[in-house]
CSV table of C-alpha atoms and ligand atoms in Angstrom, one decimal:
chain,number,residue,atom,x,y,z
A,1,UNK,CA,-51.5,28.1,22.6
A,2,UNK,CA,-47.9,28.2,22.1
A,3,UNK,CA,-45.9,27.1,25.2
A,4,UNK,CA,-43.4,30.4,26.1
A,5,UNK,CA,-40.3,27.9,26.3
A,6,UNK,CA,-41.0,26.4,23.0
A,7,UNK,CA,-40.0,29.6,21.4
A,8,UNK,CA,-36.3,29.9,20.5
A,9,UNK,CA,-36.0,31.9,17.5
A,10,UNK,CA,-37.0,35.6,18.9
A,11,UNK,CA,-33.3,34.9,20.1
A,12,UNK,CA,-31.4,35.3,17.0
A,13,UNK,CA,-33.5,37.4,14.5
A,14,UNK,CA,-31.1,39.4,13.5
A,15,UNK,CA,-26.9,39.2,12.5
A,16,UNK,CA,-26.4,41.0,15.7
A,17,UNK,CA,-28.6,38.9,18.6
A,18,UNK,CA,-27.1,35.9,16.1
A,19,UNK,CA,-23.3,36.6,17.2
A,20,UNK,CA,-24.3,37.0,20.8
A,21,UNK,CA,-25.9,33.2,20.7
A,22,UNK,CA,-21.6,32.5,20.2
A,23,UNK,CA,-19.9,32.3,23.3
A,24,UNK,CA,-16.8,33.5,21.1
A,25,UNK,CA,-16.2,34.1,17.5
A,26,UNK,CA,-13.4,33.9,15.1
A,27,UNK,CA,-11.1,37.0,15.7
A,28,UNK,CA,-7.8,37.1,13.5
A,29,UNK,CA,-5.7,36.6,16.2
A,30,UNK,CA,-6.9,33.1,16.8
A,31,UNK,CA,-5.2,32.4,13.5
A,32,UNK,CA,-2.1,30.3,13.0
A,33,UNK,CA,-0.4,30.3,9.2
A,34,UNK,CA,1.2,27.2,8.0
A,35,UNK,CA,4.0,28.3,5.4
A,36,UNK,CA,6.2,26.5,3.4
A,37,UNK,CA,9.6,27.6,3.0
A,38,UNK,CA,11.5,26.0,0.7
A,39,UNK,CA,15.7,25.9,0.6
A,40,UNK,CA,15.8,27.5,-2.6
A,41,UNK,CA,15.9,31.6,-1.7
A,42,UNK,CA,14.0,32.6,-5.0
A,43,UNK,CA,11.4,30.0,-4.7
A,44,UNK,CA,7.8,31.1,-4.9
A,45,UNK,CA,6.8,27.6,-6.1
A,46,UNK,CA,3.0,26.6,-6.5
A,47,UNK,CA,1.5,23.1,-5.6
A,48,UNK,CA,-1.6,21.5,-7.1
A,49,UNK,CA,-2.9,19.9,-4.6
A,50,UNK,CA,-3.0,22.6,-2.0
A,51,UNK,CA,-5.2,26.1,-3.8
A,52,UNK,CA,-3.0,28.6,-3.7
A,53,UNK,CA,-0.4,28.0,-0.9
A,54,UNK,CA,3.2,28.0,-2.4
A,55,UNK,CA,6.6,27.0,-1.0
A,56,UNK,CA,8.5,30.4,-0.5
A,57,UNK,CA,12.0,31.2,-0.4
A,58,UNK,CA,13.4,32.8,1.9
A,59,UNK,CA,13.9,36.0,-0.4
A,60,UNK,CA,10.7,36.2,-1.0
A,61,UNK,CA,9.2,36.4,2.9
A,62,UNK,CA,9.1,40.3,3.2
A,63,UNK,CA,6.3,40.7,-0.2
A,64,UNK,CA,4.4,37.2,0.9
A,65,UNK,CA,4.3,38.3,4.3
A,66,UNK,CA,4.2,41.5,4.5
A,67,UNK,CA,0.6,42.5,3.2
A,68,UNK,CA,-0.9,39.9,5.9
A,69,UNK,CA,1.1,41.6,8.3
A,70,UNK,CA,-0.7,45.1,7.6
A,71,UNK,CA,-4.0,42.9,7.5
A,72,UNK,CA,-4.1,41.4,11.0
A,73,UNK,CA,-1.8,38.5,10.3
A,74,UNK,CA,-0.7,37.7,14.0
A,75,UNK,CA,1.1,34.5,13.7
A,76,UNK,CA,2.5,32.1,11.7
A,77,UNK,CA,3.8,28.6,11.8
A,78,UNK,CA,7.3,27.4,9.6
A,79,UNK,CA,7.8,24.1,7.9
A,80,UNK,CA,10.9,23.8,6.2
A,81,UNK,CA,11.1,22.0,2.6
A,82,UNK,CA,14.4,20.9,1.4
A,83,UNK,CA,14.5,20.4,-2.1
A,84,UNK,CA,18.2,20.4,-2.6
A,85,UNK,CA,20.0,18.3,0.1
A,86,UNK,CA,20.9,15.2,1.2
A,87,UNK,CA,18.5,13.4,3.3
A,88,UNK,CA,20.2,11.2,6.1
A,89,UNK,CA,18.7,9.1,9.0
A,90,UNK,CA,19.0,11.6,11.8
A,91,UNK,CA,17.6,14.6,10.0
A,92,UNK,CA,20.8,16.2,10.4
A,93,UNK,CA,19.6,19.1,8.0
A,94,UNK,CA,16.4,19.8,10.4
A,95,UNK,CA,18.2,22.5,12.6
A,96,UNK,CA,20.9,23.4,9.7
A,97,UNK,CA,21.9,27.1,10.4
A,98,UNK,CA,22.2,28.0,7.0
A,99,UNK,CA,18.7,25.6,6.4
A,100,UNK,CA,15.1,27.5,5.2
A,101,UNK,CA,13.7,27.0,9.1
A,102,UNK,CA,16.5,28.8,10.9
A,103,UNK,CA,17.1,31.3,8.3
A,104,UNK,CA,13.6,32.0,8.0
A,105,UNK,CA,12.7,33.0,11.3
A,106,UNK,CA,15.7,34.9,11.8
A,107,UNK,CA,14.4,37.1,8.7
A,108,UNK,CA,11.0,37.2,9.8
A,109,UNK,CA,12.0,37.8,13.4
A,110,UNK,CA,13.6,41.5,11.9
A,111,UNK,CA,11.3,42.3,8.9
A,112,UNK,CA,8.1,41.7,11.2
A,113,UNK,CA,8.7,42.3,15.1
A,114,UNK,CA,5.0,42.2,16.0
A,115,UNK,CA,4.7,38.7,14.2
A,116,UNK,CA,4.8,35.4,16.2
A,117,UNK,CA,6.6,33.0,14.8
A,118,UNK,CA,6.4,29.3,15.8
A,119,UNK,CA,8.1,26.0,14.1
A,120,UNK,CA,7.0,22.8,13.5
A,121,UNK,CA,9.8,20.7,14.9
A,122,UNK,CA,10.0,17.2,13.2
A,123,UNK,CA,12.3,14.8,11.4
A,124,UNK,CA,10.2,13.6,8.5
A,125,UNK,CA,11.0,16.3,6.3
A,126,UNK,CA,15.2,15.6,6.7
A,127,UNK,CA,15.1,11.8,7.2
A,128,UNK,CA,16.2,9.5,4.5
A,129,UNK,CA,13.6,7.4,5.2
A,130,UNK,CA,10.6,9.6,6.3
A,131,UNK,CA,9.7,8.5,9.5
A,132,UNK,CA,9.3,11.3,12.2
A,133,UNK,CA,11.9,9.6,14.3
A,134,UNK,CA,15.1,7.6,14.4
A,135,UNK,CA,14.7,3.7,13.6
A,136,UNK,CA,16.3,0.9,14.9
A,137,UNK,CA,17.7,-2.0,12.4
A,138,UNK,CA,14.6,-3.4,12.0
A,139,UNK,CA,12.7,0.5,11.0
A,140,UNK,CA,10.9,0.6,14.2
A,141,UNK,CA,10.9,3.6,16.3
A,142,UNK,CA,14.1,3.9,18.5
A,143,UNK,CA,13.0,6.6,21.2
A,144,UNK,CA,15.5,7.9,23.3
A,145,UNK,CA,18.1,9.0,20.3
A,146,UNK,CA,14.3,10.3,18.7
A,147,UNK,CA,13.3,12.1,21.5
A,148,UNK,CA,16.9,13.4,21.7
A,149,UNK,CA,17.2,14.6,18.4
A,150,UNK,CA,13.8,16.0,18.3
A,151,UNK,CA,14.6,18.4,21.2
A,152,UNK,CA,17.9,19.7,19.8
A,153,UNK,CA,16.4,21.0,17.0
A,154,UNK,CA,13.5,22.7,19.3
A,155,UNK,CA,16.0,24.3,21.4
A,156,UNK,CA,18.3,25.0,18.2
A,157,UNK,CA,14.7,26.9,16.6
A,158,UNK,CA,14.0,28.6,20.2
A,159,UNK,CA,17.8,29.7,19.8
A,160,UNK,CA,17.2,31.2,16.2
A,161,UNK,CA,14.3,33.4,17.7
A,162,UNK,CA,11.7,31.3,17.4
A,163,UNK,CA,8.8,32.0,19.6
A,164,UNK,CA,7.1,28.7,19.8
A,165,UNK,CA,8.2,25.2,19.4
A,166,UNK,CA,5.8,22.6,17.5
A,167,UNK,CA,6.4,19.1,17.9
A,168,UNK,CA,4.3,16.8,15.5
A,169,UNK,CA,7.1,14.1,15.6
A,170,UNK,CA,4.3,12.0,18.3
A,171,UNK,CA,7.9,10.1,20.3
A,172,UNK,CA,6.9,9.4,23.7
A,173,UNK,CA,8.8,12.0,26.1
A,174,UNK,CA,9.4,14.3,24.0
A,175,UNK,CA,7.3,17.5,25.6
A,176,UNK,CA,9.5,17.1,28.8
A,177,UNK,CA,12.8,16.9,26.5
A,178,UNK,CA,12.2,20.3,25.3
A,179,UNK,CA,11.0,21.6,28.1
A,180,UNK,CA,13.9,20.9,29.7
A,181,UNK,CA,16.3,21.8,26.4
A,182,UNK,CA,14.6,25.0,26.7
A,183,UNK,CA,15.2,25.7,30.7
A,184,UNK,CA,18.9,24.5,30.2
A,185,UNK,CA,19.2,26.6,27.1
A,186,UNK,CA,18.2,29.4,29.3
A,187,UNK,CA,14.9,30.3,27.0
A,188,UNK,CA,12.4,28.4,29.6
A,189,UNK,CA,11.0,32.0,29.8
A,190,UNK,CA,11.0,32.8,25.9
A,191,UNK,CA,9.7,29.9,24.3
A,192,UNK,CA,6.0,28.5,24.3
A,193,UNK,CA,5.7,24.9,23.4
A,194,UNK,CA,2.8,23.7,21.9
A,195,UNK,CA,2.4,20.4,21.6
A,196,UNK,CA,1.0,18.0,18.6
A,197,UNK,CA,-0.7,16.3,21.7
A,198,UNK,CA,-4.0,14.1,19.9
A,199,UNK,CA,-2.6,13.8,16.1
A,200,UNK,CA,-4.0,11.0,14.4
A,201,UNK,CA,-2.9,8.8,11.6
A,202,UNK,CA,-5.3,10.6,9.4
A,203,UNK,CA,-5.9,10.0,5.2
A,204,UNK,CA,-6.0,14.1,5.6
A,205,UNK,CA,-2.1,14.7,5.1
A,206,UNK,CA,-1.4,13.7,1.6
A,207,UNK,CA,-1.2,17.3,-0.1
A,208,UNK,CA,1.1,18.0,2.9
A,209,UNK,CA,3.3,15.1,2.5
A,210,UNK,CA,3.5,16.1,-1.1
A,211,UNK,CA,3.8,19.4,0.0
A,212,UNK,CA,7.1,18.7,1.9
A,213,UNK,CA,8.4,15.6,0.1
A,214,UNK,CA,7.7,13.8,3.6
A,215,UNK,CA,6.1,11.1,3.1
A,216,UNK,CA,7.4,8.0,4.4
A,217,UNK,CA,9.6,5.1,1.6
A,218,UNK,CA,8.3,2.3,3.8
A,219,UNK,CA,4.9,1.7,5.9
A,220,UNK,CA,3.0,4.4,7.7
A,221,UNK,CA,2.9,6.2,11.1
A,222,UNK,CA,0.4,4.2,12.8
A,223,UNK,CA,2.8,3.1,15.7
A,224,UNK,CA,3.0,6.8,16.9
A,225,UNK,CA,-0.1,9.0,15.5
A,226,UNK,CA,-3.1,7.6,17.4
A,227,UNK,CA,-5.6,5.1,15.6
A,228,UNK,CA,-8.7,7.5,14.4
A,229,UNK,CA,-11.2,5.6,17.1
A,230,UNK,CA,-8.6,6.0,20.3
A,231,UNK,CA,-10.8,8.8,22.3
A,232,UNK,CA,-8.9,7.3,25.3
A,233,UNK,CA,-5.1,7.5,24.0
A,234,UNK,CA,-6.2,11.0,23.0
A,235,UNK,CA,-6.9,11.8,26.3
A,236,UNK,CA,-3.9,10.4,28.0
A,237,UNK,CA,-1.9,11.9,25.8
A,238,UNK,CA,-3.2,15.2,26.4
A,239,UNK,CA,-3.1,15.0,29.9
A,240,UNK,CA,0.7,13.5,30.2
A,241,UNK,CA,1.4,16.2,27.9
A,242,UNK,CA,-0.1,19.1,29.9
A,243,UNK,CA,1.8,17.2,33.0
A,244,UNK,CA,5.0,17.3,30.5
A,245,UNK,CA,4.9,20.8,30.1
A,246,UNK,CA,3.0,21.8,27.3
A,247,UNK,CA,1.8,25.4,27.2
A,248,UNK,CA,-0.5,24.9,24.3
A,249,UNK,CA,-2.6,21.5,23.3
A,250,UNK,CA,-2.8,20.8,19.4
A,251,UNK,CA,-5.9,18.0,18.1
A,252,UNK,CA,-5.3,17.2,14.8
A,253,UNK,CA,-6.7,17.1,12.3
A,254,UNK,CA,-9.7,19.5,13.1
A,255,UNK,CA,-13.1,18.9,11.6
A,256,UNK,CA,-13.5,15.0,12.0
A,257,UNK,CA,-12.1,15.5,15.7
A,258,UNK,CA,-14.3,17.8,16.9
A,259,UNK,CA,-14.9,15.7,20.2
A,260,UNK,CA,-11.2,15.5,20.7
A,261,UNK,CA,-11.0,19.1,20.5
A,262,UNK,CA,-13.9,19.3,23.2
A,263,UNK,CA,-11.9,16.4,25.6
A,264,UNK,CA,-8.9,18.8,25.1
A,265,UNK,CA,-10.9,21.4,26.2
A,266,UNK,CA,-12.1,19.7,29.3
A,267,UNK,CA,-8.9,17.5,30.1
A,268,UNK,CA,-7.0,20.6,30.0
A,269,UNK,CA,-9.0,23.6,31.1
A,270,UNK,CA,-6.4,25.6,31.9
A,271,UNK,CA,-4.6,25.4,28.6
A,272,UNK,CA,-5.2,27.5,25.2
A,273,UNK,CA,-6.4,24.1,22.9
A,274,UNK,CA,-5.0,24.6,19.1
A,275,UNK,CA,-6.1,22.8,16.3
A,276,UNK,CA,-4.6,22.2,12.8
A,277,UNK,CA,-6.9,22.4,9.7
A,278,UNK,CA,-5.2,20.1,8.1
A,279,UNK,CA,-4.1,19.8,4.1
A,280,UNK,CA,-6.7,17.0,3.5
A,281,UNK,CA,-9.8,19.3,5.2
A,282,UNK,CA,-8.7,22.3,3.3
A,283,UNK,CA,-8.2,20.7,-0.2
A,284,UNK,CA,-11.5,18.7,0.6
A,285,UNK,CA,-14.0,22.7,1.4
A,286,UNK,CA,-11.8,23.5,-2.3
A,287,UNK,CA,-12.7,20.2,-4.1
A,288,UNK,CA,-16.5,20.2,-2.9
A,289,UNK,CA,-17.1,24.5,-3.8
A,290,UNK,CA,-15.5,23.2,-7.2
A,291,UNK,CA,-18.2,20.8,-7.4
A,292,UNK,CA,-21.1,23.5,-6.3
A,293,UNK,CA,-21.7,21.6,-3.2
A,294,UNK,CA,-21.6,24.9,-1.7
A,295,UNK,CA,-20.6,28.1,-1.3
A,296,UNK,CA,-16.4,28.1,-0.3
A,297,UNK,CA,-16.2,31.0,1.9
A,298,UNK,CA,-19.4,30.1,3.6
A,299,UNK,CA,-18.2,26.4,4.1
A,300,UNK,CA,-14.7,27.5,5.1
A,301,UNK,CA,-16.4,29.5,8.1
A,302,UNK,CA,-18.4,26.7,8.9
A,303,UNK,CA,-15.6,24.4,9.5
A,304,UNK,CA,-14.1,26.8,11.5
A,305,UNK,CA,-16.9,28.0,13.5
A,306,UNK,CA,-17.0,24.6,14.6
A,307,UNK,CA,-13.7,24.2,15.4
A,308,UNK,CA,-14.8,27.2,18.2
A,309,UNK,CA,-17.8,26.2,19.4
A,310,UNK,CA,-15.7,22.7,20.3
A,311,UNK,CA,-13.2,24.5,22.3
A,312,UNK,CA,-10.3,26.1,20.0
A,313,UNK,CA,-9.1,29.1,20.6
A,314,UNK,CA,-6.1,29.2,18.1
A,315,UNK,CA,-6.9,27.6,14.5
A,316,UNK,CA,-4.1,26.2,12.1
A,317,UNK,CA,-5.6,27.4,8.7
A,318,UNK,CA,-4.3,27.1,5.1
A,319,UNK,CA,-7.7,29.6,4.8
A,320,UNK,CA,-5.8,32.7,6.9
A,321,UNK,CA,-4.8,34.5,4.0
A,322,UNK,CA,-9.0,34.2,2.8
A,323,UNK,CA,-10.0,34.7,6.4
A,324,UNK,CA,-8.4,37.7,7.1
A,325,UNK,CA,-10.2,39.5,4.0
A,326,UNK,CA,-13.7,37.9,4.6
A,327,UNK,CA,-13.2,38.8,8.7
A,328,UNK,CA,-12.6,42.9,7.0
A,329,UNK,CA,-15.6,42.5,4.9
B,1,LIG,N1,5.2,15.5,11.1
B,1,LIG,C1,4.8,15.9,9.9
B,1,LIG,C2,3.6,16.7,9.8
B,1,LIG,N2,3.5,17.9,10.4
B,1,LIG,C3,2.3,18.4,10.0
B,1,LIG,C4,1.6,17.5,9.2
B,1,LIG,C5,0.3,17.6,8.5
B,1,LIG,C6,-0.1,19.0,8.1
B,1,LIG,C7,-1.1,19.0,7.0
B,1,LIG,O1,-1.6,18.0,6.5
B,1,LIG,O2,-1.6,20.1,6.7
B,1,LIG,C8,2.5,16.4,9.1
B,1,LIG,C9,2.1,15.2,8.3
B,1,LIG,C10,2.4,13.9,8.8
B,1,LIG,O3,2.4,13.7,10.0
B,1,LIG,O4,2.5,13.0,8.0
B,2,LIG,ZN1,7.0,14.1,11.0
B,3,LIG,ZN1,5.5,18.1,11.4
């Protein structure tokens, strides 16, 4: 004789009693859009290493955008490419008023009024040298002119219209900086931050780095992304963050830090918890349905699914565009 609590599977016999096992399920407003947007207007520029995401110009915003828009698309997040300009050591370009970022969400801000628009605030992308802060002499991080810096152009993008601030720079301080740039800048009220809070130094952000021409001319970012096995730096960073005044928590990357995601979760209850499926994960569910190791759009919800079930509720997807067709089908 069978024992009655051996027997699981008269629970989810069907599609329906199988979504009810979820306690919640990918929706398309839980989706976040990375785009690229390069400082050339006309620019509609493909990149190898990252299927089918392109660095836009600004001109070219209202046909890119527009059909996700009418699809579900609820929000997206900016990264600005500079192509053109000089690079200097403060990242002077980052909050340019005539730059891709600025100009960008202004445009977007009037072609799409339902749209929420956040920006990845950073100086990697506009330094000389590629470091997400500014160096001393001796090209270590100098903080306070970093965490300086790094607010400015926060406030500057809140200032713009943006409706979020990102911070993936990783400088200690720098979640109170904006906060209080934001307050001073009277847009305490207008602006969510969401904080980078656990981002590793990962392998995962090549096709990004390419992406942006970001990556760094001399050694690497392991003195301010955490070390891959640091569960308890996560955690501390998290919860300064939280005490900062973060109003979102960011783990990144996603799929190999599903536990982090889960700590997030738990360290901050009270707190929507993000996480960025990052260029690496993304090119990696491509390279391996290339390679018939399975089925893309299957493996693409997998990844995602799990990113739920560990606690995110908002999910930084290169797959959006894909999601928001398979989610209608
Ligand atoms: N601060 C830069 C930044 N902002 C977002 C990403 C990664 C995004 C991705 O790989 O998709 C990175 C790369 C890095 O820190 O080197
Ligand atoms: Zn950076
Ligand atoms: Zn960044």
């Amino acid at each position: 004789m069978t024992d009655i609590s051996s027997i699981l599977q008269g629970g989810y016999q069907h599609p329906v009693s199988r979504a009810w096992q979820s306690k919640r399920q990918l929706t398309k407003s839980m989706l976040m859009y990375p785009i690229f947007i390069s400082d050339d207007p006309d620019a509609e520029e493909v990149m190898t290493t990252l299927p089918g995401q392109r660095r836009w110009g600004v001109n070219k915003l209202e046909n890119f955008i527009g059909p996700l828009v009418k699809k579900g698309l609820a929000s997206v997040i900016l990264f600005g490419v500079p192509m053109k300009v000089q690079k200097d050591p403060r990242g002077t370009l980052a909050d340019d008023p005539e730059g891709p970022v600025i100009l960008a969400v202004k445009k977007l801000r009037e072609l799409f009024p339902s749209l929420f628009i956040a920006c990845d605030v950073c100086l990697c992308e506009y330094t000389s040298h590629g470091h997400c802060g500014i160096l001393h002499d001796d090209g270590t991080i100098n903080t306070p002119p970093s965490v300086a810096r790094i607010a400015e152009v926060a406030v500057n993008y809140a200032k713009a219209g943006a409706h979020c601030v990102a911070p993936s720079d990783m400088m200690d301080g720098r979640i109170k900086a904006i906060k209080q740039g934001l307050i001073d800048a009277g847009l305490g009220n207008k602006c969510t931050l969401m904080s980078y809070s656990a981002k590793f130094a990962s392998s995962l952000y090549g096709p990004f780095r390419d992406a942006v021409l970001s990556a760094p001319s001399f050694g690497d970012r392991k003195c301010y992304q955490l070390p891959p096995t640091a569960k308890g730096l996560a955690r501390r960073a998290i919860q300064r963050d939280t005490a900062e005044g973060a109003d979102i928590i960011m783990v990144k990357p996603a799929l190999p830090y599903l536990d982090i995601i889960s700590d997030a979760a738990q360290v901050a209850a009270d707190h929507p918890i993000a996480c960025y499926q990052v260029s690496g994960e993304f090119a990696m569910v491509h390279a391996g349905a290339r390679a018939g190791v399975y089925d893309l759009r299957t493996m693409a919800f997998e990844t995602v699914e799990s990113m739920i079930r560990a606690g995110a509720t908002i999910i930084l997807t290169y797959f959006t565009p894909d999601f928001l067709d398979w989610l209608d089908q």
